[in-house]
PDB file of C-alpha atoms in Angstrom:
ATOM      1  CA  UNK A 254     262.272 149.045 140.575  1.00  0.00           C
ATOM      2  CA  UNK A 255     264.742 146.241 141.238  1.00  0.00           C
ATOM      3  CA  UNK A 256     266.191 146.273 144.711  1.00  0.00           C
ATOM      4  CA  UNK A 257     269.891 145.488 145.146  1.00  0.00           C
ATOM      5  CA  UNK A 258     270.584 142.251 147.020  1.00  0.00           C
ATOM      6  CA  UNK A 259     270.852 142.723 150.752  1.00  0.00           C
ATOM      7  CA  UNK A 260     268.893 145.990 150.906  1.00  0.00           C
ATOM      8  CA  UNK A 261     266.066 145.733 153.426  1.00  0.00           C
ATOM      9  CA  UNK A 262     262.755 147.348 152.524  1.00  0.00           C
ATOM     10  CA  UNK A 263     261.173 149.185 155.423  1.00  0.00           C
ATOM     11  CA  UNK A 264     257.549 149.625 154.419  1.00  0.00           C
ATOM     12  CA  UNK A 265     255.049 149.746 157.237  1.00  0.00           C
ATOM     13  CA  UNK A 266     251.604 148.248 157.451  1.00  0.00           C
ATOM     14  CA  UNK A 267     248.498 150.450 157.269  1.00  0.00           C
ATOM     15  CA  UNK A 268     247.552 152.198 160.526  1.00  0.00           C
ATOM     16  CA  UNK A 269     246.285 149.806 163.173  1.00  0.00           C
ATOM     17  CA  UNK A 270     247.704 146.651 161.533  1.00  0.00           C
ATOM     18  CA  UNK A 271     250.673 144.829 163.063  1.00  0.00           C
ATOM     19  CA  UNK A 272     252.986 141.858 162.614  1.00  0.00           C
ATOM     20  CA  UNK A 273     253.036 139.188 165.351  1.00  0.00           C
ATOM     21  CA  UNK A 274     254.986 135.962 165.523  1.00  0.00           C
ATOM     22  CA  UNK A 275     253.375 132.586 165.979  1.00  0.00           C
ATOM     23  CA  UNK A 276     253.024 131.230 169.502  1.00  0.00           C
ATOM     24  CA  UNK A 277     252.570 127.531 170.223  1.00  0.00           C
ATOM     25  CA  UNK A 278     248.871 127.566 171.064  1.00  0.00           C
ATOM     26  CA  UNK A 279     245.718 126.200 169.533  1.00  0.00           C
ATOM     27  CA  UNK A 280     244.439 129.731 168.772  1.00  0.00           C
ATOM     28  CA  UNK A 281     247.397 130.413 166.460  1.00  0.00           C
ATOM     29  CA  UNK A 282     247.123 126.999 164.812  1.00  0.00           C
ATOM     30  CA  UNK A 283     243.420 127.652 164.252  1.00  0.00           C
ATOM     31  CA  UNK A 284     244.135 131.158 162.934  1.00  0.00           C
ATOM     32  CA  UNK A 285     246.712 129.812 160.479  1.00  0.00           C
ATOM     33  CA  UNK A 286     244.299 127.176 159.178  1.00  0.00           C
ATOM     34  CA  UNK A 287     241.382 129.633 158.990  1.00  0.00           C
ATOM     35  CA  UNK A 288     243.474 132.079 156.944  1.00  0.00           C
ATOM     36  CA  UNK A 289     244.600 129.305 154.600  1.00  0.00           C
ATOM     37  CA  UNK A 290     241.061 128.000 154.203  1.00  0.00           C
ATOM     38  CA  UNK A 291     239.592 131.475 153.546  1.00  0.00           C
ATOM     39  CA  UNK A 292     242.393 132.163 151.068  1.00  0.00           C
ATOM     40  CA  UNK A 293     241.505 128.879 149.305  1.00  0.00           C
ATOM     41  CA  UNK A 294     244.908 127.398 150.163  1.00  0.00           C
ATOM     42  CA  UNK A 295     243.430 124.291 151.789  1.00  0.00           C
ATOM     43  CA  UNK A 296     240.006 122.854 152.462  1.00  0.00           C
ATOM     44  CA  UNK A 297     240.662 120.305 155.208  1.00  0.00           C
ATOM     45  CA  UNK A 298     238.467 121.102 158.241  1.00  0.00           C
ATOM     46  CA  UNK A 299     240.884 119.435 160.696  1.00  0.00           C
ATOM     47  CA  UNK A 300     243.145 122.318 161.756  1.00  0.00           C
ATOM     48  CA  UNK A 301     245.735 120.316 163.651  1.00  0.00           C
ATOM     49  CA  UNK A 302     246.071 117.761 160.847  1.00  0.00           C
ATOM     50  CA  UNK A 303     246.593 120.459 158.208  1.00  0.00           C
ATOM     51  CA  UNK A 304     249.017 122.406 160.389  1.00  0.00           C
ATOM     52  CA  UNK A 305     251.013 119.272 161.202  1.00  0.00           C
ATOM     53  CA  UNK A 306     251.203 118.199 157.575  1.00  0.00           C
ATOM     54  CA  UNK A 307     252.235 121.601 156.259  1.00  0.00           C
ATOM     55  CA  UNK A 308     254.271 123.228 159.031  1.00  0.00           C
ATOM     56  CA  UNK A 309     255.411 120.678 161.615  1.00  0.00           C
ATOM     57  CA  UNK A 310     256.695 118.309 158.970  1.00  0.00           C
ATOM     58  CA  UNK A 311     259.218 120.866 157.743  1.00  0.00           C
ATOM     59  CA  UNK A 312     262.620 119.970 159.091  1.00  0.00           C
ATOM     60  CA  UNK A 313     264.392 122.796 160.914  1.00  0.00           C
ATOM     61  CA  UNK A 314     261.558 125.314 161.037  1.00  0.00           C
ATOM     62  CA  UNK A 315     261.422 127.308 164.258  1.00  0.00           C
ATOM     63  CA  UNK A 316     257.781 128.330 164.273  1.00  0.00           C
ATOM     64  CA  UNK A 317     258.198 131.089 166.882  1.00  0.00           C
ATOM     65  CA  UNK A 318     260.842 132.754 164.675  1.00  0.00           C
ATOM     66  CA  UNK A 319     259.805 131.712 161.167  1.00  0.00           C
ATOM     67  CA  UNK A 320     255.995 131.974 161.058  1.00  0.00           C
ATOM     68  CA  UNK A 321     254.100 135.199 161.564  1.00  0.00           C
ATOM     69  CA  UNK A 322     250.710 136.822 161.136  1.00  0.00           C
ATOM     70  CA  UNK A 323     249.308 140.210 160.256  1.00  0.00           C
ATOM     71  CA  UNK A 324     246.768 141.347 162.822  1.00  0.00           C
ATOM     72  CA  UNK A 325     243.919 143.708 161.863  1.00  0.00           C
ATOM     73  CA  UNK A 326     242.970 146.668 164.068  1.00  0.00           C
ATOM     74  CA  UNK A 327     240.194 144.573 165.692  1.00  0.00           C
ATOM     75  CA  UNK A 328     242.759 141.923 166.796  1.00  0.00           C
ATOM     76  CA  UNK A 329     241.844 139.335 164.141  1.00  0.00           C
ATOM     77  CA  UNK A 330     244.713 137.481 162.470  1.00  0.00           C
ATOM     78  CA  UNK A 331     244.098 138.063 158.779  1.00  0.00           C
ATOM     79  CA  UNK A 332     247.266 137.027 156.926  1.00  0.00           C
ATOM     80  CA  UNK A 333     250.253 134.727 157.366  1.00  0.00           C
ATOM     81  CA  UNK A 334     253.626 133.781 155.923  1.00  0.00           C
ATOM     82  CA  UNK A 335     256.653 131.722 156.910  1.00  0.00           C
ATOM     83  CA  UNK A 336     260.320 131.273 156.080  1.00  0.00           C
ATOM     84  CA  UNK A 337     261.407 127.728 155.266  1.00  0.00           C
ATOM     85  CA  UNK A 338     265.169 127.125 155.374  1.00  0.00           C
ATOM     86  CA  UNK A 339     267.134 123.998 154.538  1.00  0.00           C
ATOM     87  CA  UNK A 340     270.534 124.257 156.233  1.00  0.00           C
ATOM     88  CA  UNK A 341     272.013 121.293 154.360  1.00  0.00           C
ATOM     89  CA  UNK A 342     271.136 122.811 150.973  1.00  0.00           C
ATOM     90  CA  UNK A 343     271.654 126.427 152.129  1.00  0.00           C
ATOM     91  CA  UNK A 344     268.411 127.372 150.451  1.00  0.00           C
ATOM     92  CA  UNK A 345     265.086 128.719 151.542  1.00  0.00           C
ATOM     93  CA  UNK A 346     261.786 129.955 150.359  1.00  0.00           C
ATOM     94  CA  UNK A 347     259.054 132.253 151.551  1.00  0.00           C
ATOM     95  CA  UNK A 348     256.211 129.872 152.253  1.00  0.00           C
ATOM     96  CA  UNK A 349     252.700 130.719 151.225  1.00  0.00           C
ATOM     97  CA  UNK A 350     251.767 134.317 151.705  1.00  0.00           C
ATOM     98  CA  UNK A 351     248.042 134.039 152.428  1.00  0.00           C
ATOM     99  CA  UNK A 352     245.463 136.632 153.380  1.00  0.00           C
ATOM    100  CA  UNK A 353     241.720 136.474 153.881  1.00  0.00           C
ATOM    101  CA  UNK A 354     239.741 137.921 150.945  1.00  0.00           C
ATOM    102  CA  UNK A 355     238.074 140.773 152.842  1.00  0.00           C
ATOM    103  CA  UNK A 356     241.512 142.308 153.539  1.00  0.00           C
ATOM    104  CA  UNK A 357     242.871 142.116 150.008  1.00  0.00           C
ATOM    105  CA  UNK A 358     243.748 145.150 147.868  1.00  0.00           C
ATOM    106  CA  UNK A 359     245.210 147.025 150.842  1.00  0.00           C
ATOM    107  CA  UNK A 360     248.820 146.345 149.856  1.00  0.00           C
ATOM    108  CA  UNK A 361     249.233 143.792 152.645  1.00  0.00           C
ATOM    109  CA  UNK A 362     250.658 141.034 150.405  1.00  0.00           C
ATOM    110  CA  UNK A 363     253.567 143.246 149.361  1.00  0.00           C
ATOM    111  CA  UNK A 364     254.279 144.217 152.944  1.00  0.00           C
ATOM    112  CA  UNK A 365     254.012 140.603 154.135  1.00  0.00           C
ATOM    113  CA  UNK A 366     256.335 139.364 151.392  1.00  0.00           C
ATOM    114  CA  UNK A 367     258.810 142.162 152.126  1.00  0.00           C
ATOM    115  CA  UNK A 368     258.733 141.412 155.865  1.00  0.00           C
ATOM    116  CA  UNK A 369     259.197 137.686 155.253  1.00  0.00           C
ATOM    117  CA  UNK A 370     262.046 138.454 152.869  1.00  0.00           C
ATOM    118  CA  UNK A 371     263.639 140.808 155.419  1.00  0.00           C
ATOM    119  CA  UNK A 372     263.454 138.131 158.135  1.00  0.00           C
ATOM    120  CA  UNK A 373     264.903 135.513 155.775  1.00  0.00           C
ATOM    121  CA  UNK A 374     267.835 137.775 154.887  1.00  0.00           C
ATOM    122  CA  UNK A 375     268.509 138.541 158.563  1.00  0.00           C
ATOM    123  CA  UNK A 376     268.327 134.904 159.659  1.00  0.00           C
ATOM    124  CA  UNK A 377     269.878 133.256 156.582  1.00  0.00           C
ATOM    125  CA  UNK A 378     271.995 135.924 154.834  1.00  0.00           C
ATOM    126  CA  UNK A 379     273.732 133.550 152.406  1.00  0.00           C
ATOM    127  CA  UNK A 380     270.860 131.189 151.596  1.00  0.00           C
ATOM    128  CA  UNK A 381     269.581 130.858 148.057  1.00  0.00           C
ATOM    129  CA  UNK A 382     265.988 132.138 148.217  1.00  0.00           C
ATOM    130  CA  UNK A 383     263.396 131.038 145.697  1.00  0.00           C
ATOM    131  CA  UNK A 384     259.692 130.994 144.999  1.00  0.00           C
ATOM    132  CA  UNK A 385     257.276 129.173 142.726  1.00  0.00           C
ATOM    133  CA  UNK A 386     253.901 130.554 141.780  1.00  0.00           C
ATOM    134  CA  UNK A 387     251.181 130.650 139.144  1.00  0.00           C
ATOM    135  CA  UNK A 388     250.036 134.102 140.264  1.00  0.00           C
ATOM    136  CA  UNK A 389     250.904 137.072 138.045  1.00  0.00           C
ATOM    137  CA  UNK A 390     250.668 139.572 140.956  1.00  0.00           C
ATOM    138  CA  UNK A 391     253.099 137.392 142.963  1.00  0.00           C
ATOM    139  CA  UNK A 392     255.476 137.208 139.982  1.00  0.00           C
ATOM    140  CA  UNK A 393     255.388 141.009 139.658  1.00  0.00           C
ATOM    141  CA  UNK A 394     255.998 141.447 143.385  1.00  0.00           C
ATOM    142  CA  UNK A 395     258.843 138.915 143.331  1.00  0.00           C
ATOM    143  CA  UNK A 396     260.395 140.782 140.386  1.00  0.00           C
ATOM    144  CA  UNK A 397     260.227 144.060 142.336  1.00  0.00           C
ATOM    145  CA  UNK A 398     262.016 142.301 145.210  1.00  0.00           C
ATOM    146  CA  UNK A 399     264.819 141.217 142.860  1.00  0.00           C
ATOM    147  CA  UNK A 400     263.788 137.660 141.943  1.00  0.00           C
ATOM    148  CA  UNK A 401     264.442 136.417 138.398  1.00  0.00           C
ATOM    149  CA  UNK A 402     262.521 133.667 136.533  1.00  0.00           C
ATOM    150  CA  UNK A 403     264.525 130.418 136.298  1.00  0.00           C
ATOM    151  CA  UNK A 404     264.032 126.785 135.351  1.00  0.00           C
ATOM    152  CA  UNK A 405     263.059 124.399 138.132  1.00  0.00           C
ATOM    153  CA  UNK A 406     266.485 122.732 137.956  1.00  0.00           C
ATOM    154  CA  UNK A 407     267.986 125.973 139.334  1.00  0.00           C
ATOM    155  CA  UNK A 408     265.748 125.983 142.419  1.00  0.00           C
ATOM    156  CA  UNK A 409     266.442 122.959 144.609  1.00  0.00           C
ATOM    157  CA  UNK A 410     266.661 119.199 144.673  1.00  0.00           C
ATOM    158  CA  UNK A 411     265.305 119.194 148.236  1.00  0.00           C
ATOM    159  CA  UNK A 412     262.678 116.437 148.464  1.00  0.00           C
ATOM    160  CA  UNK A 413     261.016 118.194 151.380  1.00  0.00           C
ATOM    161  CA  UNK A 414     260.386 121.309 149.319  1.00  0.00           C
ATOM    162  CA  UNK A 415     258.843 119.388 146.426  1.00  0.00           C
ATOM    163  CA  UNK A 416     256.732 117.321 148.836  1.00  0.00           C
ATOM    164  CA  UNK A 417     255.160 120.619 149.873  1.00  0.00           C
ATOM    165  CA  UNK A 418     253.592 120.827 146.403  1.00  0.00           C
ATOM    166  CA  UNK A 419     251.398 117.783 147.094  1.00  0.00           C
ATOM    167  CA  UNK A 420     248.476 119.968 148.128  1.00  0.00           C
ATOM    168  CA  UNK A 421     248.489 121.836 144.818  1.00  0.00           C
ATOM    169  CA  UNK A 422     245.889 120.989 142.181  1.00  0.00           C
ATOM    170  CA  UNK A 423     248.703 120.944 139.585  1.00  0.00           C
ATOM    171  CA  UNK A 424     250.854 118.394 141.443  1.00  0.00           C
ATOM    172  CA  UNK A 425     250.150 115.679 138.861  1.00  0.00           C
ATOM    173  CA  UNK A 426     251.627 117.936 136.151  1.00  0.00           C
ATOM    174  CA  UNK A 427     254.791 118.384 138.218  1.00  0.00           C
ATOM    175  CA  UNK A 428     255.122 114.602 138.682  1.00  0.00           C
ATOM    176  CA  UNK A 429     254.444 113.812 135.028  1.00  0.00           C
ATOM    177  CA  UNK A 430     257.301 116.149 134.108  1.00  0.00           C
ATOM    178  CA  UNK A 431     259.750 114.705 136.671  1.00  0.00           C
ATOM    179  CA  UNK A 432     259.791 118.041 138.552  1.00  0.00           C
ATOM    180  CA  UNK A 433     261.223 119.857 135.542  1.00  0.00           C
ATOM    181  CA  UNK A 434     258.109 122.002 135.065  1.00  0.00           C
ATOM    182  CA  UNK A 435     254.488 122.546 135.950  1.00  0.00           C
ATOM    183  CA  UNK A 436     252.187 125.544 135.645  1.00  0.00           C
ATOM    184  CA  UNK A 437     254.227 127.495 138.205  1.00  0.00           C
ATOM    185  CA  UNK A 438     257.047 129.853 137.369  1.00  0.00           C
ATOM    186  CA  UNK A 439     260.242 129.326 139.356  1.00  0.00           C
ATOM    187  CA  UNK A 440     261.882 132.515 140.641  1.00  0.00           C
ATOM    188  CA  UNK A 441     265.314 132.824 142.264  1.00  0.00           C
ATOM    189  CA  UNK A 442     266.788 135.697 144.263  1.00  0.00           C
TER     190      UNK A 442
END
């Protein structure tokens, strides 16, 4: 089912789970890094260094409004996502939906992506939203949300966005191809 642009999906989390926004404290920084590490998104043991490199370096991000977690019934933060917006380019992307393995297959990724998308549309209604991924489940979810596959040239020329790919194991492929292609599929809303 393809959703018309602008329609907000209102799907709730399973009973006992909740969304919470980031707060500027070491516990939330540690939670973000632990989720990313458990989800195999990064392996650096220095939480503050990883957080600073990935999140604080993004120009214009308002962490208390743009980064959130999913909290399990026991109070543990088990998933995260963020909205990255570039005002100058009027574009944005849903940054790294990540969840810890023991909470997968509960439908949380879809709900997280939908919530992130909803927040992006509310905060940046006219921004061009895009995603890149190698994951077939993410491509299917993006398609259900209304994203279409496109060439990388249709995404962005924002250096900051492409710098975010440096942590990917396929970054050398992206560089060798002058950012025209890599193993990811570009998707545009």
